[in-house]
CSV table of N, CA and C in Angstrom, one decimal:
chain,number,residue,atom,x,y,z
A,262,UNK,N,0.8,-1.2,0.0
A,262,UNK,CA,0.0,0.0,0.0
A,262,UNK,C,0.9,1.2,0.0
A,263,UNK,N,0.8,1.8,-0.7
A,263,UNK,CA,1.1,3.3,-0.9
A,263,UNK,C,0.5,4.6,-0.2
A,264,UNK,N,1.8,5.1,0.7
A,264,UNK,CA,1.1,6.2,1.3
A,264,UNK,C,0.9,7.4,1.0
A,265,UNK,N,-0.7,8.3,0.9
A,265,UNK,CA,-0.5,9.7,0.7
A,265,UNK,C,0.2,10.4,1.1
A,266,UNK,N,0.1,11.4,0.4
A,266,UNK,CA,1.3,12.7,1.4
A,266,UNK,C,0.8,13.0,2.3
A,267,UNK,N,1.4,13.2,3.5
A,267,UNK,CA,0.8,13.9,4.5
A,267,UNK,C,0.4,15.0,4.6
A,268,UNK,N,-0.6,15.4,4.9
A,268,UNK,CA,-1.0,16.6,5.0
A,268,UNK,C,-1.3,17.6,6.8
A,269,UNK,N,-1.1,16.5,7.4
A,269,UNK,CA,-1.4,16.4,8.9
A,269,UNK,C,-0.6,15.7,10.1
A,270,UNK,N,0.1,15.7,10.8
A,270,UNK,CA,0.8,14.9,11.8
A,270,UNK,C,0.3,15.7,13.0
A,271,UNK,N,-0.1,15.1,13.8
A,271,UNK,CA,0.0,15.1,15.7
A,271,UNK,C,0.8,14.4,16.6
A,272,UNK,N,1.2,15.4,17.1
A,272,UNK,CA,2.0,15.1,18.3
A,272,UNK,C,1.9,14.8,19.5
A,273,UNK,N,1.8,13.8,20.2
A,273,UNK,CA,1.0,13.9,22.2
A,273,UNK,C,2.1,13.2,22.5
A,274,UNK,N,2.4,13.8,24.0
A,274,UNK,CA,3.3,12.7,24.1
A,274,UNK,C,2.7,12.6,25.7
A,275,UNK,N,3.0,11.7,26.2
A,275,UNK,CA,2.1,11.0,27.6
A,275,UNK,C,3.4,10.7,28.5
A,276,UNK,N,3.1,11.1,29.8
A,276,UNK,CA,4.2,11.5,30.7
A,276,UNK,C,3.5,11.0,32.0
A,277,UNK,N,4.6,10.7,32.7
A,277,UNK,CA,4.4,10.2,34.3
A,277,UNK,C,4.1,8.6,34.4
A,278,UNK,N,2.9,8.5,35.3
A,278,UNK,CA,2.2,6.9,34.9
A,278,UNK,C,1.5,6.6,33.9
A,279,UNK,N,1.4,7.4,33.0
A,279,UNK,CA,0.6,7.3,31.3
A,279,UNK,C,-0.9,7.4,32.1
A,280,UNK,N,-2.0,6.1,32.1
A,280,UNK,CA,-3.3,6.3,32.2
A,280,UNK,C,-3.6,6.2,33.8
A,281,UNK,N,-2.5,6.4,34.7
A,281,UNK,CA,-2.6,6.5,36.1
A,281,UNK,C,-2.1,7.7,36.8
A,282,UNK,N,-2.8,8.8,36.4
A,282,UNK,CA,-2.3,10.2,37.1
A,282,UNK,C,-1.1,10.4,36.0
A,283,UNK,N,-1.1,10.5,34.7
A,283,UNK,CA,0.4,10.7,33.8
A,283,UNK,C,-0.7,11.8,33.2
A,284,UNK,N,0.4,12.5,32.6
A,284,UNK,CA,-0.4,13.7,31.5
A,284,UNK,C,0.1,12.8,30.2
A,285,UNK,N,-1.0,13.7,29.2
A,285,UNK,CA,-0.9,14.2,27.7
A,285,UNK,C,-0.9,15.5,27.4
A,286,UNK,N,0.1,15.5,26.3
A,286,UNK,CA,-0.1,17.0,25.9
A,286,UNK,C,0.6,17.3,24.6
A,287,UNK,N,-0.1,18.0,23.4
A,287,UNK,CA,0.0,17.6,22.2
A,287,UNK,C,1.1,19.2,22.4
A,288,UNK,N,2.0,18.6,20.6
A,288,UNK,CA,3.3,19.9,20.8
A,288,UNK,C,3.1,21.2,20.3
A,289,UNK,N,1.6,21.3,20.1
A,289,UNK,CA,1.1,22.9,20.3
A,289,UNK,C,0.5,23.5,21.2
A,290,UNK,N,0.4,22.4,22.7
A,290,UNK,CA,-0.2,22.9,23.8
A,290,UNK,C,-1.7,22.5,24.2
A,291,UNK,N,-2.3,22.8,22.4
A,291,UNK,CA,-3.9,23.2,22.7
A,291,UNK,C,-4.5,21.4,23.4
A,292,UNK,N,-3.7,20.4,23.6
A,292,UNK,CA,-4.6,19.5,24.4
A,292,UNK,C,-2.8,19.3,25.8
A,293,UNK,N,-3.6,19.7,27.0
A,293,UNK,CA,-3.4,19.2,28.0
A,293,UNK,C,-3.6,18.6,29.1
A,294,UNK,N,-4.3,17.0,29.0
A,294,UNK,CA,-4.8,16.9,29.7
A,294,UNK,C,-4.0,15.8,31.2
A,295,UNK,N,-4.6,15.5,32.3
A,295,UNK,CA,-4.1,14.8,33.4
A,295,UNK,C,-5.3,13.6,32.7
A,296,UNK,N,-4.4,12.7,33.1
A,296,UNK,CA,-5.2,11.2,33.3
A,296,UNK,C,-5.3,10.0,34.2
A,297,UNK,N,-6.5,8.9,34.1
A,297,UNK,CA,-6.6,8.8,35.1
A,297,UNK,C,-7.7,7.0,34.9
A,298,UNK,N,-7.3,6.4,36.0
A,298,UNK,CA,-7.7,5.1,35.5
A,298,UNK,C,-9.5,5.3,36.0
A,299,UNK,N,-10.5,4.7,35.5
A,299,UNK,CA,-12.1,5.1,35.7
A,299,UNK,C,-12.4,4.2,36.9
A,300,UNK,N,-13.2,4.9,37.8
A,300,UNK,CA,-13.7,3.9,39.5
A,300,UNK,C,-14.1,3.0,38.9
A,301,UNK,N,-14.8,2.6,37.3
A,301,UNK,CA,-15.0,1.6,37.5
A,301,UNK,C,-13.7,-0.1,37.5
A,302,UNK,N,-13.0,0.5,36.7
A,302,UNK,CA,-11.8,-0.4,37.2
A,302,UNK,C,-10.7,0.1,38.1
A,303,UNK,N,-11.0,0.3,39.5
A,303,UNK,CA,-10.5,0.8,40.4
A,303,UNK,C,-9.8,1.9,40.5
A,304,UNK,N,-10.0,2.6,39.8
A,304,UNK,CA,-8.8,3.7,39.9
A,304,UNK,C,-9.9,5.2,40.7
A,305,UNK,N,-9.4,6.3,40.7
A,305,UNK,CA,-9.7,7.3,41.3
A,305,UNK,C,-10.6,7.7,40.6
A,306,UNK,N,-10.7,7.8,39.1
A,306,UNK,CA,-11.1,8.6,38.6
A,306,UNK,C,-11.0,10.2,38.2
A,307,UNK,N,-12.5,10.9,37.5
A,307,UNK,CA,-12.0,12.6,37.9
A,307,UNK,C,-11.5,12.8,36.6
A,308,UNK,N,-10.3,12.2,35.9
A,308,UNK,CA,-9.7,12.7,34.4
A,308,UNK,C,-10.4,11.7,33.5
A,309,UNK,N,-9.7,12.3,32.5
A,309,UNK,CA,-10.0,11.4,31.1
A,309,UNK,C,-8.8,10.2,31.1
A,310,UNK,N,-9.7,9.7,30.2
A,310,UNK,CA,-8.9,8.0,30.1
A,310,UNK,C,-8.6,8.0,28.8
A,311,UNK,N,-7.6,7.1,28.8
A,311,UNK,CA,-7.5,6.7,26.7
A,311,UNK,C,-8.3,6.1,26.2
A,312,UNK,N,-9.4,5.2,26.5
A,312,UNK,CA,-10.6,5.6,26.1
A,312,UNK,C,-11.8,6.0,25.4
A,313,UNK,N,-11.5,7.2,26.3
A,313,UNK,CA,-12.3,8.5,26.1
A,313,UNK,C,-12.3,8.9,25.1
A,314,UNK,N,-10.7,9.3,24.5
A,314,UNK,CA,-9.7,10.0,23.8
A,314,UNK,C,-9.7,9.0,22.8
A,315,UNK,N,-10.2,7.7,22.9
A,315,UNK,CA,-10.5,7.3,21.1
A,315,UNK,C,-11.5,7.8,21.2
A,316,UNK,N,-12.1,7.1,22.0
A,316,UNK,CA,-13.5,7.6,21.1
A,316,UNK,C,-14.2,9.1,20.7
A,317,UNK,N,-13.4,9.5,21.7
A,317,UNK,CA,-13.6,11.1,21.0
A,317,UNK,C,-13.3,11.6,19.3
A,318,UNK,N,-11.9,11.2,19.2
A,318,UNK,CA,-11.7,11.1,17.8
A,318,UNK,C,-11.8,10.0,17.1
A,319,UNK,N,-12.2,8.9,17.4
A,319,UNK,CA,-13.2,8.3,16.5
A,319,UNK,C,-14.8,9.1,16.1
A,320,UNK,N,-15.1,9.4,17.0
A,320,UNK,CA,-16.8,9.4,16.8
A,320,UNK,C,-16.6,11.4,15.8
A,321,UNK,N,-15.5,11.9,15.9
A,321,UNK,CA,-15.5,12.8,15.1
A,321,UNK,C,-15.4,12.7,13.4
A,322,UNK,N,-13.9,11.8,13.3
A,322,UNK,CA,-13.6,10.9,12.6
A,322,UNK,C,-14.7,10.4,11.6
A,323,UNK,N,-15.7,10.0,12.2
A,323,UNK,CA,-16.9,9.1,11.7
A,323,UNK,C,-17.9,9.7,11.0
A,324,UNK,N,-17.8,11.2,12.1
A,324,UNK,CA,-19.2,12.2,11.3
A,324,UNK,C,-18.9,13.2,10.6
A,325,UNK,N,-17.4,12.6,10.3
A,325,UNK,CA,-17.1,13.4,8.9
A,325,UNK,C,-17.1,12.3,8.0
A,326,UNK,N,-16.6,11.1,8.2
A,326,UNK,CA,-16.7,10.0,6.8
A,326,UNK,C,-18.1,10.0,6.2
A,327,UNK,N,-19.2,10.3,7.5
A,327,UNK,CA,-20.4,10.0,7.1
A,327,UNK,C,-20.8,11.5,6.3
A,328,UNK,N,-20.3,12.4,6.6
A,328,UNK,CA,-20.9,13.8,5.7
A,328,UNK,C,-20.3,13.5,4.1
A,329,UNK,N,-18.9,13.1,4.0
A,329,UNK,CA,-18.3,12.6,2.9
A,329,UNK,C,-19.4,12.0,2.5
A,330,UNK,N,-19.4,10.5,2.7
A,330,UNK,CA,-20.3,9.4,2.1
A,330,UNK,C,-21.4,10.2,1.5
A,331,UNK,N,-22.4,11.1,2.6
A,331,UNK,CA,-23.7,11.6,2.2
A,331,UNK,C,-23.5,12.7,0.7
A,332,UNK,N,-22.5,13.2,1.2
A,332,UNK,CA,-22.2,14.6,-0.2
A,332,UNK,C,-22.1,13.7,-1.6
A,333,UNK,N,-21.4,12.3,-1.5
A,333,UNK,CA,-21.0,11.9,-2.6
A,333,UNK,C,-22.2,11.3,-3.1
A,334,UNK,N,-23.2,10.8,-2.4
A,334,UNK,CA,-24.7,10.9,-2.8
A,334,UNK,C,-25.5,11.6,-2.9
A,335,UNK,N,-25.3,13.2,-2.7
A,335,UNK,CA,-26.1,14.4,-2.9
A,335,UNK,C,-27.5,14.1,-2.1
A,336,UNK,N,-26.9,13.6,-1.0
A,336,UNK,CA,-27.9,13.6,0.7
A,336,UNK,C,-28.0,14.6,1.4
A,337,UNK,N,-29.0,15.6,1.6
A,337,UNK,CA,-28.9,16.6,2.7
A,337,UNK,C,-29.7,16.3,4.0
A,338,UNK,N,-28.4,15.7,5.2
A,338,UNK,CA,-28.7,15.1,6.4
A,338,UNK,C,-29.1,15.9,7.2
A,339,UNK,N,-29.7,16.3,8.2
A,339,UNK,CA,-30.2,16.8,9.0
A,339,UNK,C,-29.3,16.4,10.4
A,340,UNK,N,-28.9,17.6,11.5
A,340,UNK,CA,-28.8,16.9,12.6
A,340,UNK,C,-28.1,15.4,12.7
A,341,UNK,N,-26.8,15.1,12.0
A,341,UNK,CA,-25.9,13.4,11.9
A,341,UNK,C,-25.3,14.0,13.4
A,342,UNK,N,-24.9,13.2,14.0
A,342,UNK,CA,-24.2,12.6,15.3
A,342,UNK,C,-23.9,11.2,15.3
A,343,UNK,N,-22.6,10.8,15.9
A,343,UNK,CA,-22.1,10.3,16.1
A,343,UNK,C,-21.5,9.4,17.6
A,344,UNK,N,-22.2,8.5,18.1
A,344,UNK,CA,-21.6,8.3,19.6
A,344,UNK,C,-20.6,7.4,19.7
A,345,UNK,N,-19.5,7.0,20.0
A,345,UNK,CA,-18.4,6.1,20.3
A,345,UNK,C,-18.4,5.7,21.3
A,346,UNK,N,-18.6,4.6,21.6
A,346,UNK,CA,-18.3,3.7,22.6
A,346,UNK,C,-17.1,2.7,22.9
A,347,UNK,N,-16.2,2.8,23.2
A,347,UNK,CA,-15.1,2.0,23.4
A,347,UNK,C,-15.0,1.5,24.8
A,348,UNK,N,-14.8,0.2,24.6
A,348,UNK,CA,-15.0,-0.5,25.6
A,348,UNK,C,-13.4,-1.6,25.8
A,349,UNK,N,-12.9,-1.4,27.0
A,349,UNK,CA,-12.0,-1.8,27.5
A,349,UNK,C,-12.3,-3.1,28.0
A,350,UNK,N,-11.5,-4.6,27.4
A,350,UNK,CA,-11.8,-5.6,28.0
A,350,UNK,C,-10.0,-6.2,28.6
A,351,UNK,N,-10.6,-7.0,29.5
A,351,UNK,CA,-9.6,-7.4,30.0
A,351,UNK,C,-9.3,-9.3,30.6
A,352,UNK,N,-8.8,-9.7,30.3
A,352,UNK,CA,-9.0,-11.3,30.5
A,352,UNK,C,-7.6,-12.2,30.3
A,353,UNK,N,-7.2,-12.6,31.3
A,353,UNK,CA,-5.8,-13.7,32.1
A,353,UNK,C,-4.7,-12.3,31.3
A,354,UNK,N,-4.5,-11.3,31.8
A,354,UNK,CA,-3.3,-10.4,32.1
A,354,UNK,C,-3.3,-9.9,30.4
A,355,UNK,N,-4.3,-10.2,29.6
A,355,UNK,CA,-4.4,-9.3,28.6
A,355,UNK,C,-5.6,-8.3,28.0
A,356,UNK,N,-5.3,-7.7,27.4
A,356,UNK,CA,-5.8,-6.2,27.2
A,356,UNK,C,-6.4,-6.0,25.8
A,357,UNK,N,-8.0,-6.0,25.4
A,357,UNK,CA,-8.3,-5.6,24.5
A,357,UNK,C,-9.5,-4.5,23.9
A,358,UNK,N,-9.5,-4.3,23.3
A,358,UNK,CA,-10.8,-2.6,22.8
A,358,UNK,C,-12.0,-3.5,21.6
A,359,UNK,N,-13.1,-3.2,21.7
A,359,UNK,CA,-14.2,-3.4,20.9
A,359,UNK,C,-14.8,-1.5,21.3
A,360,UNK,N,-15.7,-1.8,19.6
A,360,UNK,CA,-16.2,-0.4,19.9
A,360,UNK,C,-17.2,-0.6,18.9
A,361,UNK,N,-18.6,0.3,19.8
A,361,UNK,CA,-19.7,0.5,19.0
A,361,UNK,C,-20.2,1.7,18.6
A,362,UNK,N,-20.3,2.5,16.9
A,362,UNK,CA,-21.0,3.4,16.6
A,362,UNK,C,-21.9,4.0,16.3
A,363,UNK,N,-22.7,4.6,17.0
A,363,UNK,CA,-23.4,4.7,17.1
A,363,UNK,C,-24.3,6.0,16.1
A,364,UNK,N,-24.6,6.1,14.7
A,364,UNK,CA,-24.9,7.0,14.0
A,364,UNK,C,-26.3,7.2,14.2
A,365,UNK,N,-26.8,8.6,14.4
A,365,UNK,CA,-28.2,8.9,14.1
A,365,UNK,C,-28.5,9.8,13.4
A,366,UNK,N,-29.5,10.0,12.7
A,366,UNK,CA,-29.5,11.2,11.4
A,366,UNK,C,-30.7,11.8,11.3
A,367,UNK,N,-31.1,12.4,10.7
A,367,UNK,CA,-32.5,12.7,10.2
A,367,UNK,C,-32.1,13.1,8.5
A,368,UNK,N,-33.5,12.9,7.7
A,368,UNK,CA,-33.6,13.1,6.2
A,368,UNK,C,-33.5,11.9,5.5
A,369,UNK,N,-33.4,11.1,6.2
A,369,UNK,CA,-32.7,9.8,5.0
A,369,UNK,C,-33.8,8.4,5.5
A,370,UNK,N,-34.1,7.6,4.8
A,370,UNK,CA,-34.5,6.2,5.5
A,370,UNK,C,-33.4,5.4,6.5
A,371,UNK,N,-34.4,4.3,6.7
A,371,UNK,CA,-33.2,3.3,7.6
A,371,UNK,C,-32.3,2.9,6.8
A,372,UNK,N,-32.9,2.2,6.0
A,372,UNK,CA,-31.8,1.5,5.0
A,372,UNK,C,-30.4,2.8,4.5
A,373,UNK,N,-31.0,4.1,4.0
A,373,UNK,CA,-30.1,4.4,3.4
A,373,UNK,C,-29.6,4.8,4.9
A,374,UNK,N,-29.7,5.3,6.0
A,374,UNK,CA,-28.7,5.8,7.4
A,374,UNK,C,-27.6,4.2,7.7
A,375,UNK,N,-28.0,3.5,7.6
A,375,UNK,CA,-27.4,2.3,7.7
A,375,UNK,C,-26.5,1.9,6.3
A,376,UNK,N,-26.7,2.1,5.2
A,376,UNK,CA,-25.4,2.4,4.3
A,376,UNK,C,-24.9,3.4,4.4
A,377,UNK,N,-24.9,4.6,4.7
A,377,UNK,CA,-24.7,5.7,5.2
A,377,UNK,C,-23.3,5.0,6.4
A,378,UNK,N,-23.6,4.4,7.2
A,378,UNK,CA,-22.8,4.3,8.4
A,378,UNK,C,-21.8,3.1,7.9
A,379,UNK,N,-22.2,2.3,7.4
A,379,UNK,CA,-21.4,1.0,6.5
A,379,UNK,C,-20.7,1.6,5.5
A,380,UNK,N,-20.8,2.5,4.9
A,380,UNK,CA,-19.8,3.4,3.8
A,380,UNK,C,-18.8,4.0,4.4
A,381,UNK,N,-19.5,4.8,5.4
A,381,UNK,CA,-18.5,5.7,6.5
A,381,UNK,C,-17.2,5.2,7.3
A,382,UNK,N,-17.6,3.8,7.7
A,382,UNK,CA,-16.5,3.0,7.8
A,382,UNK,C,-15.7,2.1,7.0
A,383,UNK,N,-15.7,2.1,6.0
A,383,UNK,CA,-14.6,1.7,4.8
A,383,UNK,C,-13.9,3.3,4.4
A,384,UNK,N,-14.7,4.7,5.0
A,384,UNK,CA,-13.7,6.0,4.6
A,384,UNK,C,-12.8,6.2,6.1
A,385,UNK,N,-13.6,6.2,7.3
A,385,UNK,CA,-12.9,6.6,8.1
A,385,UNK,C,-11.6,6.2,8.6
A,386,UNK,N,-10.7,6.9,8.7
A,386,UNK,CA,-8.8,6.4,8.6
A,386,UNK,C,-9.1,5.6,9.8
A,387,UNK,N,-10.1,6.3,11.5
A,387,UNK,CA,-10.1,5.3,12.6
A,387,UNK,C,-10.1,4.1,12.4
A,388,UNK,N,-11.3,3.8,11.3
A,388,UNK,CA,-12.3,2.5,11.2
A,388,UNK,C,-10.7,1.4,10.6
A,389,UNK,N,-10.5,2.3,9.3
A,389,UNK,CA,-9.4,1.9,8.6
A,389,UNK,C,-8.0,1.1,9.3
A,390,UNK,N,-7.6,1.7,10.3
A,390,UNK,CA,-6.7,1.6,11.7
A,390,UNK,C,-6.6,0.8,12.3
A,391,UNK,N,-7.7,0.5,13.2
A,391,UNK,CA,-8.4,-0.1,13.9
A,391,UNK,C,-8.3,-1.6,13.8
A,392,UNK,N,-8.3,-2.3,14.3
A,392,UNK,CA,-8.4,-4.0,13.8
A,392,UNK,C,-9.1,-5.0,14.7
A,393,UNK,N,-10.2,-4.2,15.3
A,393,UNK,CA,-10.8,-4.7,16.5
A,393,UNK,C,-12.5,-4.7,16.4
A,394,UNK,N,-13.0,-5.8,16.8
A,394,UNK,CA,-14.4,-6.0,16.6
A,394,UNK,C,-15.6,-4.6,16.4
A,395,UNK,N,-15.7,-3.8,15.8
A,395,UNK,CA,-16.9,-3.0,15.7
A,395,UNK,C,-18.4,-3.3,15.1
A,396,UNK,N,-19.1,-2.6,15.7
A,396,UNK,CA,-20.6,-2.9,15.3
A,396,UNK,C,-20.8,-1.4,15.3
A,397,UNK,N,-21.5,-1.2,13.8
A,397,UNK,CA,-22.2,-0.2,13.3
A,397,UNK,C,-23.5,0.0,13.7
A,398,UNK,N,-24.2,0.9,14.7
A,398,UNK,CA,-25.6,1.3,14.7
A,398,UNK,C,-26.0,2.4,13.8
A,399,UNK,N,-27.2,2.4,12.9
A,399,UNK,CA,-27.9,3.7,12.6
A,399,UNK,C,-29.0,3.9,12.6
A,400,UNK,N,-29.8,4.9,13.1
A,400,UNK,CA,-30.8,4.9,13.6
A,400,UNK,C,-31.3,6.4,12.9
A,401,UNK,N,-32.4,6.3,12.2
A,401,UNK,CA,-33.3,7.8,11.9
A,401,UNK,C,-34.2,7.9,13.4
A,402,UNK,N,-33.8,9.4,13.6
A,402,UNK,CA,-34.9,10.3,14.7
A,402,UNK,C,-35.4,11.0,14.1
């Protein structure tokens, strides 16, 4: 596979205990956050988790593949959102991620919001990346 030219690089670099009280912070400042393991797997809580911070830019990620997908069908969506769910599993000392997307739209049928979200993830570089169990939701409100 042949790579485009870049047009984009980010920088974070994660310091201290990484997801246990360690920071991130990208090399123009604008993300600095403290982090922190979630009460529900014992930890303190209070910060953000890595996570979080996929699915934040996954589920951004996504409702842009999905505005792509829609434009290239001359779809005018109403109100698209995106929710990401990433879920942290854990089983005999190893460590893995599943994630579910959650797309809702208005203007479009079921069928086409649901190709709509099945298109979106053959464009998004996340989805692309990624190599871990996902299930696509789409849902018209």
């Amino acid at each position: 596979m042949t790579m485009a030219e870049a047009h984009y690089t980010a920088l974070v670099t994660a310091t201290g205990e990484g997801r246990n009280g360690g920071r991130a912070e990208s090399s123009d400042g604008v993300l600095d956050l403290t982090l922190a393991i979630p009460k529900e797997l014992g930890g303190n809580g209070g910060a953000t988790n890595p996570e979080q911070l996929l699915a934040a830019g996954w589920a951004s990620c996504f409702l842009g593949a999905v505005r792509i997908t829609a434009a290239k069908r001359k779809l005018a969506l109403r109100n698209p959102a995106v929710a990401a769910e990433v879920t942290l599993h854990h089983t005999a000392g190893d460590f893995s991620l599943s994630a579910v997307l959650r797309l809702t739209v208005e203007g479009v049928d079921q069928i086409t919001a649901e190709e709509l979200g099945a298109d979106a993830h053959q464009v998004c570089p996340y989805s692309k990346a990624l190599a871990i169990p996902v299930t696509i939701e789409a849902t018209v409100v």
